mmCIF file of C-alpha atoms in Angstrom:
data_model
loop_
_atom_site.group_PDB
_atom_site.id
_atom_site.type_symbol
_atom_site.label_atom_id
_atom_site.label_comp_id
_atom_site.label_asym_id
_atom_site.label_seq_id
_atom_site.Cartn_x
_atom_site.Cartn_y
_atom_site.Cartn_z
ATOM 1 C CA MET A 1 -51.302 -10.498 -15.828
ATOM 2 C CA LEU A 2 -48.974 -10.817 -12.813
ATOM 3 C CA SER A 3 -48.033 -14.381 -13.814
ATOM 4 C CA ASN A 4 -47.024 -13.091 -17.264
ATOM 5 C CA VAL A 5 -44.752 -10.492 -15.671
ATOM 6 C CA ILE A 6 -43.179 -13.127 -13.432
ATOM 7 C CA ASP A 7 -42.595 -15.447 -16.403
ATOM 8 C CA THR A 8 -41.083 -12.655 -18.505
ATOM 9 C CA ARG A 9 -38.852 -11.628 -15.620
ATOM 10 C CA ARG A 10 -37.646 -15.181 -15.056
ATOM 11 C CA GLN A 11 -36.993 -15.770 -18.744
ATOM 12 C CA PHE A 12 -34.935 -12.590 -18.943
ATOM 13 C CA TYR A 13 -32.761 -13.237 -15.890
ATOM 14 C CA GLU A 14 -32.377 -16.927 -16.699
ATOM 15 C CA GLN A 15 -30.095 -15.853 -19.560
ATOM 16 C CA TYR A 16 -27.615 -14.555 -16.972
ATOM 17 C CA LYS A 17 -27.861 -17.253 -14.311
ATOM 18 C CA ASP A 18 -24.191 -18.145 -14.820
ATOM 19 C CA ILE A 19 -23.198 -14.816 -13.227
ATOM 20 C CA PHE A 20 -26.381 -13.952 -11.274
ATOM 21 C CA CYS A 21 -27.896 -17.206 -10.062
ATOM 22 C CA TRP A 22 -29.542 -15.661 -6.975
ATOM 23 C CA TYR A 23 -31.855 -13.398 -9.017
ATOM 24 C CA ASP A 24 -34.940 -15.510 -8.238
ATOM 25 C CA VAL A 25 -34.584 -15.943 -4.461
ATOM 26 C CA ASP A 26 -37.763 -14.297 -3.109
ATOM 27 C CA ASN A 27 -38.166 -12.548 -6.476
ATOM 28 C CA TYR A 28 -35.039 -10.578 -5.597
ATOM 29 C CA ALA A 29 -34.294 -8.954 -8.971
ATOM 30 C CA CYS A 30 -36.935 -6.593 -10.362
ATOM 31 C CA TYR A 31 -37.748 -6.657 -14.065
ATOM 32 C CA ASP A 32 -38.056 -2.900 -14.241
ATOM 33 C CA VAL A 33 -35.949 0.250 -14.269
ATOM 34 C CA LEU A 34 -36.194 3.019 -11.715
ATOM 35 C CA GLU A 35 -35.431 6.352 -13.343
ATOM 36 C CA VAL A 36 -32.902 8.368 -11.340
ATOM 37 C CA ALA A 37 -31.693 11.760 -12.550
ATOM 38 C CA PRO A 38 -28.009 12.052 -13.532
ATOM 39 C CA SER A 39 -27.710 14.899 -11.017
ATOM 40 C CA THR A 40 -28.843 12.545 -8.235
ATOM 41 C CA ILE A 41 -26.259 9.949 -9.253
ATOM 42 C CA GLU A 42 -23.571 12.614 -9.132
ATOM 43 C CA ARG A 43 -24.736 13.818 -5.702
ATOM 44 C CA VAL A 44 -24.505 10.263 -4.375
ATOM 45 C CA ARG A 45 -20.983 9.866 -5.759
ATOM 46 C CA ARG A 46 -19.902 13.136 -4.157
ATOM 47 C CA ALA A 47 -21.444 12.103 -0.842
ATOM 48 C CA ALA A 48 -19.625 8.748 -0.994
ATOM 49 C CA ALA A 49 -16.270 10.437 -1.627
ATOM 50 C CA SER A 50 -16.886 12.849 1.241
ATOM 51 C CA VAL A 51 -17.950 10.278 3.850
ATOM 52 C CA TRP A 52 -15.061 8.008 2.886
ATOM 53 C CA GLN A 53 -12.550 10.709 3.784
ATOM 54 C CA VAL A 54 -14.252 11.266 7.141
ATOM 55 C CA LEU A 55 -14.479 7.534 7.885
ATOM 56 C CA THR A 56 -10.816 7.065 7.023
ATOM 57 C CA LYS A 57 -9.701 9.865 9.344
ATOM 58 C CA ALA A 58 -11.962 8.601 12.147
ATOM 59 C CA GLY A 59 -10.531 5.122 11.631
ATOM 60 C CA GLU A 60 -7.023 6.419 12.265
ATOM 61 C CA VAL A 61 -8.244 8.020 15.494
ATOM 62 C CA MET A 62 -9.960 4.787 16.503
ATOM 63 C CA LYS A 63 -6.777 2.754 16.035
ATOM 64 C CA ARG A 64 -4.944 4.946 18.560
ATOM 65 C CA PHE A 65 -7.221 4.063 21.471
ATOM 66 C CA ASP A 66 -5.962 1.643 24.125
ATOM 67 C CA ASP A 67 -7.016 -1.995 24.165
ATOM 68 C CA GLN A 68 -9.584 -1.594 26.910
ATOM 69 C CA THR A 69 -11.362 1.232 25.088
ATOM 70 C CA LEU A 70 -11.464 -0.656 21.798
ATOM 71 C CA VAL A 71 -12.808 -3.823 23.406
ATOM 72 C CA GLU A 72 -15.158 -2.461 26.056
ATOM 73 C CA GLU A 73 -16.427 0.746 24.489
ATOM 74 C CA PHE A 74 -16.288 0.005 20.764
ATOM 75 C CA ASP A 75 -16.858 -3.773 20.698
ATOM 76 C CA TYR A 76 -13.716 -4.921 18.853
ATOM 77 C CA PRO A 77 -12.675 -8.540 19.411
ATOM 78 C CA GLU A 78 -9.449 -8.491 21.403
ATOM 79 C CA GLU A 79 -7.895 -11.000 19.017
ATOM 80 C CA THR A 80 -7.977 -8.440 16.172
ATOM 81 C CA LEU A 81 -6.222 -5.531 17.861
ATOM 82 C CA ARG A 82 -2.662 -6.286 16.745
ATOM 83 C CA LEU A 83 -3.676 -6.455 13.079
ATOM 84 C CA ILE A 84 -5.937 -3.425 13.351
ATOM 85 C CA ARG A 85 -2.986 -1.338 14.494
ATOM 86 C CA SER A 86 -0.250 -2.850 12.339
ATOM 87 C CA ASN A 87 -1.940 -3.223 8.946
ATOM 88 C CA THR A 88 -1.378 -0.176 6.769
ATOM 89 C CA GLN A 89 -3.210 -1.305 3.639
ATOM 90 C CA ALA A 90 -6.313 0.702 2.755
ATOM 91 C CA PRO A 91 -9.488 -1.237 1.907
ATOM 92 C CA PHE A 92 -9.934 -2.168 -1.751
ATOM 93 C CA ILE A 93 -13.731 -2.111 -1.979
ATOM 94 C CA ALA A 94 -16.486 -0.743 0.235
ATOM 95 C CA ARG A 95 -20.167 0.056 -0.174
ATOM 96 C CA CYS A 96 -21.858 3.076 1.357
ATOM 97 C CA ASP A 97 -25.641 2.926 1.797
ATOM 98 C CA PHE A 98 -27.522 6.228 1.702
ATOM 99 C CA ALA A 99 -30.905 7.726 2.480
ATOM 100 C CA LEU A 100 -31.913 10.571 0.192
ATOM 101 C CA THR A 101 -34.138 13.094 1.923
ATOM 102 C CA ASP A 102 -35.540 16.473 0.948
ATOM 103 C CA ASP A 103 -32.705 18.074 2.927
ATOM 104 C CA ASP A 104 -29.613 16.058 1.988
ATOM 105 C CA ILE A 105 -28.041 12.635 1.530
ATOM 106 C CA TYR A 106 -27.271 10.710 4.721
ATOM 107 C CA LEU A 107 -24.999 7.730 5.291
ATOM 108 C CA LEU A 108 -26.849 4.838 6.913
ATOM 109 C CA GLU A 109 -23.817 2.553 7.109
ATOM 110 C CA CYS A 110 -20.635 1.588 5.340
ATOM 111 C CA ASN A 111 -19.923 -2.030 4.426
ATOM 112 C CA ALA A 112 -16.177 -1.668 4.274
ATOM 113 C CA GLU A 113 -14.931 -5.218 4.717
ATOM 114 C CA VAL A 114 -16.889 -7.800 2.705
ATOM 115 C CA ALA A 115 -19.200 -5.768 0.503
ATOM 116 C CA THR A 116 -21.607 -7.649 -1.747
ATOM 117 C CA PHE A 117 -24.127 -6.234 -4.288
ATOM 118 C CA VAL A 118 -21.177 -6.082 -6.683
ATOM 119 C CA VAL A 119 -22.571 -8.163 -9.555
ATOM 120 C CA GLU A 120 -25.848 -6.264 -9.466
ATOM 121 C CA THR A 121 -24.118 -2.870 -9.580
ATOM 122 C CA PHE A 122 -21.218 -3.398 -11.944
ATOM 123 C CA LYS A 123 -22.728 -5.955 -14.348
ATOM 124 C CA MET A 124 -26.461 -6.550 -14.160
ATOM 125 C CA ASN A 125 -27.604 -2.946 -13.798
ATOM 126 C CA GLY A 126 -26.247 -2.085 -17.226
ATOM 127 C CA ILE A 127 -27.636 -5.226 -18.845
ATOM 128 C CA VAL A 128 -31.155 -4.554 -17.564
ATOM 129 C CA VAL A 129 -31.311 -0.814 -18.258
ATOM 130 C CA ASN A 130 -29.954 -1.294 -21.767
ATOM 131 C CA HIS A 131 -32.639 -3.940 -22.309
ATOM 132 C CA PHE A 132 -35.242 -1.317 -21.425
ATOM 133 C CA GLY A 133 -33.617 1.315 -23.637
ATOM 134 C CA LYS A 134 -32.290 3.457 -20.788
ATOM 135 C CA ALA A 135 -28.816 4.847 -20.087
ATOM 136 C CA ASP A 136 -26.634 3.092 -17.512
ATOM 137 C CA PRO A 137 -25.179 5.414 -14.848
ATOM 138 C CA ASN A 138 -22.414 2.846 -14.316
ATOM 139 C CA ILE A 139 -21.250 2.648 -17.912
ATOM 140 C CA ASN A 140 -17.571 2.966 -16.943
ATOM 141 C CA ALA A 141 -17.799 1.218 -13.567
ATOM 142 C CA GLU A 142 -16.706 -2.275 -14.583
ATOM 143 C CA SER A 143 -13.563 -1.029 -16.300
ATOM 144 C CA VAL A 144 -12.659 0.968 -13.165
ATOM 145 C CA LEU A 145 -13.322 -2.076 -10.981
ATOM 146 C CA LYS A 146 -11.123 -4.279 -13.186
ATOM 147 C CA ARG A 147 -8.271 -1.773 -13.281
ATOM 148 C CA GLU A 148 -8.314 -1.142 -9.548
ATOM 149 C CA LEU A 149 -8.688 -4.824 -8.613
ATOM 150 C CA ASN A 150 -5.544 -5.734 -10.511
ATOM 151 C CA LYS A 151 -3.730 -2.727 -9.098
ATOM 152 C CA TYR A 152 -4.684 -3.837 -5.596
ATOM 153 C CA ILE A 153 -3.537 -7.401 -6.232
ATOM 154 C CA GLU A 154 -0.199 -5.991 -7.373
ATOM 155 C CA GLU A 155 0.000 -3.897 -4.200
ATOM 156 C CA SER A 156 -0.857 -6.954 -2.096
ATOM 157 C CA ALA A 157 1.911 -8.909 -3.786
ATOM 158 C CA ARG A 158 4.385 -6.121 -3.013
ATOM 159 C CA TYR A 159 3.128 -6.182 0.587
ATOM 160 C CA LEU A 160 4.344 -9.810 0.618
ATOM 161 C CA ASP A 161 7.563 -8.841 -1.198
ATOM 162 C CA LYS A 162 6.552 -10.892 -4.238
ATOM 163 C CA ALA A 163 5.599 -10.341 -7.866
ATOM 164 C CA PRO A 164 1.870 -10.877 -8.574
ATOM 165 C CA ASP A 165 2.513 -13.614 -11.121
ATOM 166 C CA GLU A 166 4.476 -15.505 -8.445
ATOM 167 C CA CYS A 167 1.497 -15.482 -6.058
ATOM 168 C CA ASN A 168 -1.110 -18.155 -5.557
ATOM 169 C CA ILE A 169 -4.232 -15.957 -5.601
ATOM 170 C CA VAL A 170 -7.413 -17.435 -4.166
ATOM 171 C CA PHE A 171 -10.942 -16.050 -4.241
ATOM 172 C CA ALA A 172 -12.831 -17.517 -1.287
ATOM 173 C CA ALA A 173 -16.411 -17.756 -0.046
ATOM 174 C CA LEU A 174 -18.536 -20.279 1.796
ATOM 175 C CA SER A 175 -19.446 -23.253 -0.388
ATOM 176 C CA LYS A 176 -23.156 -22.974 0.530
ATOM 177 C CA ALA A 177 -23.490 -19.241 -0.184
ATOM 178 C CA PRO A 178 -24.391 -18.836 -3.898
ATOM 179 C CA GLU A 179 -24.406 -15.030 -3.813
ATOM 180 C CA ASP A 180 -20.964 -14.875 -2.195
ATOM 181 C CA ILE A 181 -19.574 -17.435 -4.626
ATOM 182 C CA GLY A 182 -21.089 -15.545 -7.561
ATOM 183 C CA THR A 183 -19.571 -12.308 -6.294
ATOM 184 C CA VAL A 184 -16.026 -13.630 -5.965
ATOM 185 C CA GLU A 185 -16.250 -15.533 -9.247
ATOM 186 C CA TYR A 186 -17.305 -12.332 -11.010
ATOM 187 C CA LEU A 187 -14.397 -10.475 -9.446
ATOM 188 C CA ARG A 188 -12.084 -13.357 -10.347
ATOM 189 C CA SER A 189 -13.171 -12.976 -13.984
ATOM 190 C CA LEU A 190 -11.734 -9.443 -13.848
ATOM 191 C CA CYS A 191 -8.400 -10.600 -12.441
ATOM 192 C CA LYS A 192 -5.679 -10.744 -15.100
ATOM 193 C CA TYR A 193 -3.450 -12.969 -12.968
ATOM 194 C CA SER A 194 -3.767 -16.708 -12.520
ATOM 195 C CA SER A 195 -6.212 -17.439 -9.701
ATOM 196 C CA ARG A 196 -8.689 -20.029 -8.465
ATOM 197 C CA PHE A 197 -11.766 -20.342 -6.307
ATOM 198 C CA CYS A 198 -11.500 -22.126 -2.975
ATOM 199 C CA ALA A 199 -14.312 -22.583 -0.473
ATOM 200 C CA VAL A 200 -13.503 -20.830 2.805
ATOM 201 C CA GLU A 201 -14.004 -24.023 4.783
ATOM 202 C CA ASN A 202 -11.408 -25.807 2.638
ATOM 203 C CA LEU A 203 -8.606 -23.389 3.450
ATOM 204 C CA GLU A 204 -6.119 -24.921 5.865
ATOM 205 C CA MET A 205 -3.223 -23.513 7.828
ATOM 206 C CA ASP A 206 -0.416 -24.355 10.179
ATOM 207 C CA GLU A 207 2.309 -22.343 11.919
ATOM 208 C CA ASP A 208 4.070 -21.716 8.595
ATOM 209 C CA TYR A 209 1.527 -21.122 5.829
ATOM 210 C CA CYS A 210 -2.060 -21.053 4.626
ATOM 211 C CA TYR A 211 -3.002 -23.716 2.048
ATOM 212 C CA ASP A 212 -5.762 -24.051 -0.545
ATOM 213 C CA ASP A 213 -7.776 -27.205 -1.219
ATOM 214 C CA THR A 214 -5.013 -28.610 -3.435
ATOM 215 C CA GLY A 215 -2.419 -28.227 -0.692
ATOM 216 C CA GLU A 216 -0.681 -25.302 -2.391
ATOM 217 C CA ILE A 217 0.575 -22.386 -0.283
ATOM 218 C CA VAL A 218 -1.766 -19.379 -0.583
ATOM 219 C CA ASP A 219 -0.354 -15.870 -0.919
ATOM 220 C CA VAL A 220 -3.358 -13.615 -1.539
ATOM 221 C CA ILE A 221 -6.945 -14.287 -0.479
ATOM 222 C CA TYR A 222 -9.878 -12.252 -1.746
ATOM 223 C CA ARG A 223 -12.479 -13.217 0.832
ATOM 224 C CA ILE A 224 -16.174 -12.682 1.360
ATOM 225 C CA TYR A 225 -16.039 -13.807 4.949
ATOM 226 C CA PRO A 226 -16.143 -11.349 7.867
ATOM 227 C CA THR A 227 -13.290 -11.027 10.343
ATOM 228 C CA GLU A 228 -15.591 -11.519 13.337
ATOM 229 C CA TRP A 229 -16.539 -14.944 11.905
ATOM 230 C CA MET A 230 -12.883 -15.784 11.317
ATOM 231 C CA VAL A 231 -12.113 -14.950 14.940
ATOM 232 C CA SER A 232 -14.765 -17.353 16.233
ATOM 233 C CA ASP A 233 -14.039 -20.243 13.846
ATOM 234 C CA GLU A 234 -12.695 -23.514 15.207
ATOM 235 C CA ASP A 235 -11.309 -26.620 13.598
ATOM 236 C CA PRO A 236 -14.250 -29.065 13.897
ATOM 237 C CA LYS A 237 -11.909 -32.005 14.507
ATOM 238 C CA LEU A 238 -9.399 -30.464 16.900
ATOM 239 C CA GLY A 239 -11.490 -27.732 18.505
ATOM 240 C CA VAL A 240 -8.625 -25.281 17.943
ATOM 241 C CA GLY A 241 -9.387 -21.663 17.083
ATOM 242 C CA LEU A 242 -8.283 -21.112 13.486
ATOM 243 C CA TRP A 243 -7.568 -17.436 14.144
ATOM 244 C CA ASN A 244 -4.721 -18.579 16.405
ATOM 245 C CA TYR A 245 -2.975 -19.835 13.254
ATOM 246 C CA PHE A 246 -4.256 -17.323 10.731
ATOM 247 C CA GLU A 247 -3.573 -14.083 12.602
ATOM 248 C CA PRO A 248 0.190 -14.680 12.998
ATOM 249 C CA LEU A 249 0.443 -15.526 9.287
ATOM 250 C CA ILE A 250 -1.184 -12.231 8.320
ATOM 251 C CA TYR A 251 0.899 -10.322 10.846
ATOM 252 C CA ALA A 252 4.102 -11.904 9.485
ATOM 253 C CA ARG A 253 3.037 -11.014 5.926
ATOM 254 C CA LYS A 254 2.947 -14.617 4.809
ATOM 255 C CA VAL A 255 -0.560 -14.103 3.416
ATOM 256 C CA ALA A 256 -2.445 -10.972 2.341
ATOM 257 C CA LEU A 257 -6.177 -10.451 2.641
ATOM 258 C CA ILE A 258 -8.435 -8.470 0.342
ATOM 259 C CA ASN A 259 -10.030 -6.637 2.030
ATOM 260 C CA PRO A 260 -7.308 -6.372 4.694
ATOM 261 C CA VAL A 261 -8.135 -6.339 8.394
ATOM 262 C CA SER A 262 -7.690 -2.546 8.396
ATOM 263 C CA SER A 263 -11.125 -2.469 6.716
ATOM 264 C CA PHE A 264 -12.546 -4.091 9.852
ATOM 265 C CA VAL A 265 -12.156 -0.738 11.610
ATOM 266 C CA LEU A 266 -14.301 1.047 9.020
ATOM 267 C CA GLN A 267 -16.855 -1.782 9.069
ATOM 268 C CA ASN A 268 -17.666 -1.180 12.737
ATOM 269 C CA LYS A 269 -20.800 0.965 13.055
ATOM 270 C CA ALA A 270 -19.357 2.296 16.321
ATOM 271 C CA LEU A 271 -17.112 4.412 14.096
ATOM 272 C CA MET A 272 -20.140 6.573 13.269
ATOM 273 C CA ALA A 273 -20.693 7.142 16.986
ATOM 274 C CA LEU A 274 -17.051 8.212 17.291
ATOM 275 C CA ILE A 275 -17.563 10.686 14.436
ATOM 276 C CA THR A 276 -20.524 12.176 16.303
ATOM 277 C CA GLU A 277 -18.451 12.357 19.487
ATOM 278 C CA LEU A 278 -15.475 14.027 17.785
ATOM 279 C CA GLY A 279 -17.772 16.597 16.159
ATOM 280 C CA SER A 280 -17.690 18.397 12.855
ATOM 281 C CA ASP A 281 -15.087 20.941 14.017
ATOM 282 C CA PHE A 282 -12.527 18.144 14.472
ATOM 283 C CA PHE A 283 -12.854 17.140 10.811
ATOM 284 C CA SER A 284 -13.254 20.630 9.345
ATOM 285 C CA THR A 285 -9.639 21.448 10.259
ATOM 286 C CA ASP A 286 -8.691 19.060 7.419
ATOM 287 C CA GLY A 287 -11.358 20.484 5.131
ATOM 288 C CA LEU A 288 -13.675 17.498 5.688
ATOM 289 C CA ASP A 289 -17.448 17.799 5.868
ATOM 290 C CA CYS A 290 -19.676 15.734 8.198
ATOM 291 C CA ARG A 291 -22.995 16.909 6.755
ATOM 292 C CA ASN A 292 -23.782 13.429 5.370
ATOM 293 C CA PHE A 293 -23.546 11.746 8.786
ATOM 294 C CA LEU A 294 -26.492 11.194 11.100
ATOM 295 C CA PRO A 295 -26.065 11.664 14.869
ATOM 296 C CA THR A 296 -25.103 8.252 16.239
ATOM 297 C CA PHE A 297 -24.424 7.139 19.809
ATOM 298 C CA MET A 298 -23.315 4.105 21.802
ATOM 299 C CA ALA A 299 -26.141 4.343 24.380
ATOM 300 C CA PRO A 300 -29.912 4.756 23.882
ATOM 301 C CA ASP A 301 -30.213 7.394 26.613
ATOM 302 C CA GLN A 302 -28.150 9.757 24.439
ATOM 303 C CA ILE A 303 -30.818 9.976 21.739
ATOM 304 C CA LYS A 304 -34.574 10.493 21.555
ATOM 305 C CA PRO A 305 -37.014 8.762 19.176
ATOM 306 C CA PRO A 306 -37.225 8.332 16.320
ATOM 307 C CA TYR A 307 -33.969 6.405 16.055
ATOM 308 C CA VAL A 308 -32.554 3.137 14.731
ATOM 309 C CA ALA A 309 -30.726 0.559 16.864
ATOM 310 C CA LYS A 310 -28.320 -1.669 14.967
ATOM 311 C CA PRO A 311 -25.518 -4.072 15.991
ATOM 312 C CA THR A 312 -21.940 -2.843 15.713
ATOM 313 C CA TRP A 313 -21.077 -5.847 13.562
ATOM 314 C CA GLY A 314 -24.547 -6.415 12.110
ATOM 315 C CA ARG A 315 -25.060 -7.223 8.451
ATOM 316 C CA GLU A 316 -27.947 -7.314 5.974
ATOM 317 C CA GLY A 317 -30.326 -5.418 8.254
ATOM 318 C CA ARG A 318 -30.367 -8.198 10.832
ATOM 319 C CA GLU A 319 -31.317 -7.380 14.425
ATOM 320 C CA VAL A 320 -32.142 -3.802 13.389
ATOM 321 C CA GLN A 321 -34.830 -1.969 15.337
ATOM 322 C CA ILE A 322 -36.624 1.218 14.333
ATOM 323 C CA ILE A 323 -37.916 2.991 17.425
ATOM 324 C CA LYS A 324 -40.387 5.668 16.394
ATOM 325 C CA GLY A 325 -41.948 5.944 19.841
ATOM 326 C CA ALA A 326 -42.666 3.986 23.007
ATOM 327 C CA ASP A 327 -45.454 2.031 21.319
ATOM 328 C CA GLU A 328 -44.060 1.896 17.801
ATOM 329 C CA VAL A 329 -41.076 -0.385 17.357
ATOM 330 C CA ILE A 330 -40.250 -2.169 14.104
ATOM 331 C CA THR A 331 -37.787 -5.033 14.390
ATOM 332 C CA ASN A 332 -35.925 -7.428 12.143
ATOM 333 C CA PRO A 333 -34.788 -9.935 14.805
ATOM 334 C CA ASP A 334 -31.872 -12.311 14.347
ATOM 335 C CA PRO A 335 -30.434 -14.298 17.281
ATOM 336 C CA GLU A 336 -27.035 -14.498 15.564
ATOM 337 C CA TYR A 337 -26.491 -10.785 16.215
ATOM 338 C CA THR A 338 -28.051 -10.257 19.639
ATOM 339 C CA HIS A 339 -24.756 -10.568 21.537
ATOM 340 C CA TYR A 340 -23.153 -7.578 19.821
ATOM 341 C CA ALA A 341 -23.235 -4.069 21.255
ATOM 342 C CA LYS A 342 -25.514 -1.648 19.424
ATOM 343 C CA VAL A 343 -25.311 1.855 18.056
ATOM 344 C CA TYR A 344 -28.245 4.256 18.087
ATOM 345 C CA GLN A 345 -28.639 6.413 15.002
ATOM 346 C CA GLN A 346 -31.071 9.197 14.244
ATOM 347 C CA TYR A 347 -33.891 7.903 12.060
ATOM 348 C CA VAL A 348 -34.668 9.405 8.666
ATOM 349 C CA ASP A 349 -37.448 8.393 6.307
ATOM 350 C CA LEU A 350 -36.317 6.704 3.127
ATOM 351 C CA PRO A 351 -37.948 7.982 -0.079
ATOM 352 C CA CYS A 352 -40.596 5.875 -1.769
ATOM 353 C CA ALA A 353 -40.299 3.961 -5.033
ATOM 354 C CA PHE A 354 -43.026 2.191 -6.995
ATOM 355 C CA THR A 355 -42.703 -0.950 -9.083
ATOM 356 C CA GLU A 356 -44.998 -3.790 -10.099
ATOM 357 C CA GLY A 357 -47.922 -2.032 -8.467
ATOM 358 C CA GLU A 358 -46.341 -1.818 -5.006
ATOM 359 C CA GLU A 359 -44.772 0.895 -2.890
ATOM 360 C CA TYR A 360 -41.333 0.377 -1.361
ATOM 361 C CA LYS A 361 -38.667 2.274 0.541
ATOM 362 C CA LEU A 362 -35.618 3.182 -1.577
ATOM 363 C CA GLN A 363 -31.959 3.014 -0.609
ATOM 364 C CA LEU A 364 -29.177 4.104 -2.963
ATOM 365 C CA SER A 365 -25.662 2.744 -2.568
ATOM 366 C CA CYS A 366 -22.305 3.785 -3.948
ATOM 367 C CA PHE A 367 -19.092 1.763 -3.976
ATOM 368 C CA LEU A 368 -15.626 3.062 -3.187
ATOM 369 C CA ILE A 369 -13.013 1.266 -5.279
ATOM 370 C CA ASN A 370 -9.581 2.119 -3.905
ATOM 371 C CA GLY A 371 -11.303 5.275 -2.675
ATOM 372 C CA ILE A 372 -12.875 6.065 -6.073
ATOM 373 C CA PRO A 373 -16.670 6.579 -5.899
ATOM 374 C CA GLU A 374 -17.834 4.359 -8.741
ATOM 375 C CA GLY A 375 -20.889 2.123 -9.055
ATOM 376 C CA VAL A 376 -24.287 3.392 -7.875
ATOM 377 C CA ALA A 377 -27.213 1.017 -7.409
ATOM 378 C CA ALA A 378 -30.560 0.713 -5.643
ATOM 379 C CA ARG A 379 -32.430 -1.631 -3.339
ATOM 380 C CA ILE A 380 -36.062 -1.413 -2.350
ATOM 381 C CA GLY A 381 -37.789 -2.951 0.640
ATOM 382 C CA LYS A 382 -40.240 -2.303 3.399
ATOM 383 C CA ASP A 383 -39.326 -0.637 6.692
ATOM 384 C CA VAL A 384 -35.859 -2.219 7.029
ATOM 385 C CA ILE A 385 -33.642 -2.680 3.985
ATOM 386 C CA SER A 386 -32.409 -6.210 4.561
ATOM 387 C CA ASN A 387 -31.123 -9.273 2.742
ATOM 388 C CA ASN A 388 -34.716 -9.894 1.582
ATOM 389 C CA SER A 389 -35.010 -6.464 -0.037
ATOM 390 C CA LYS A 390 -35.050 -6.278 -3.814
ATOM 391 C CA PHE A 391 -32.530 -5.157 -6.391
ATOM 392 C CA ILE A 392 -34.042 -2.628 -8.797
ATOM 393 C CA PRO A 393 -31.891 -1.454 -11.706
ATOM 394 C CA ILE A 394 -31.535 2.315 -12.133
ATOM 395 C CA GLY A 395 -31.092 4.356 -15.266
ATOM 396 C CA TYR A 396 -32.111 7.528 -17.050
#
């Protein structure tokens, strides 16, 4: 019986492997639909819009701190500080991950810089739920994404004092990362301007310009490649830090990034600790509500179990610890993230979801597209929602 389900699932998703080739990694994509009430979808969208306003205001506060505070207390790489303060572009796309409890909806983290899960949310969710005869909560999401992507490219071109059709627009990801490539290629399919894919490792630069793999000068780069990786990259032949070339080009507006480095501020989980420190009264003066934020701190002695420890620049649930008590610690270790500072966030139980005869924890996410809350989707996993957790389509 189970083998029949697996075969049916594979046959279904195989039809869409040209846009969703990573569906079968660890049985990632579920062949099922989780029913979620329209009212729940709307609550998640409202929560996403609310937390985005708070995060944006807190980000402006963060940018005003001195260098020492940003580096030593909030874990920013020193090499990024000039761009953090000077770049005025708002992020194009971000993903907020939520826990739904009996009491409210709580933000777990915001992936504001290089958000993935885009193909699943804006394309595949609708395909699967329609296949099962359900309604897609994201029926208008792709058209919003397309409209706002092209608007942002036009804004990026103006940032460079160019017309968009004069720009060499590149969508970039690592050549050995199928999900990242699939994500940028999907987004590229929505771009109405001439563009091309270029592997991140094939981008080159000198004191004057950034170049693609054909040697052409690059104007706009849509990248799925985190800033903290860019900062640490070196030319393998020369041993020269590539950020030493790239940062001045961005600062001089010779190349524009999507998302821009301003999104790096909102990506830092330390921002949630700053929001806790500032307090709800600070934000309420602007009519903002912090009810969707969990108490978060920069030191473990400021919080009592149960809580979650996660790296400031962690991704995909790596190096996350759930501390429920002295003798009950759940970890998802990853040596790549051990050197980062951590934040300590109050723990909340994720709701349960059932599929294929198993029980999972459920996390709902909502994207912000140019600040518009559009695109809600779900992942299910065990104790820590990580890169190995599953995509389950949602509908009603």
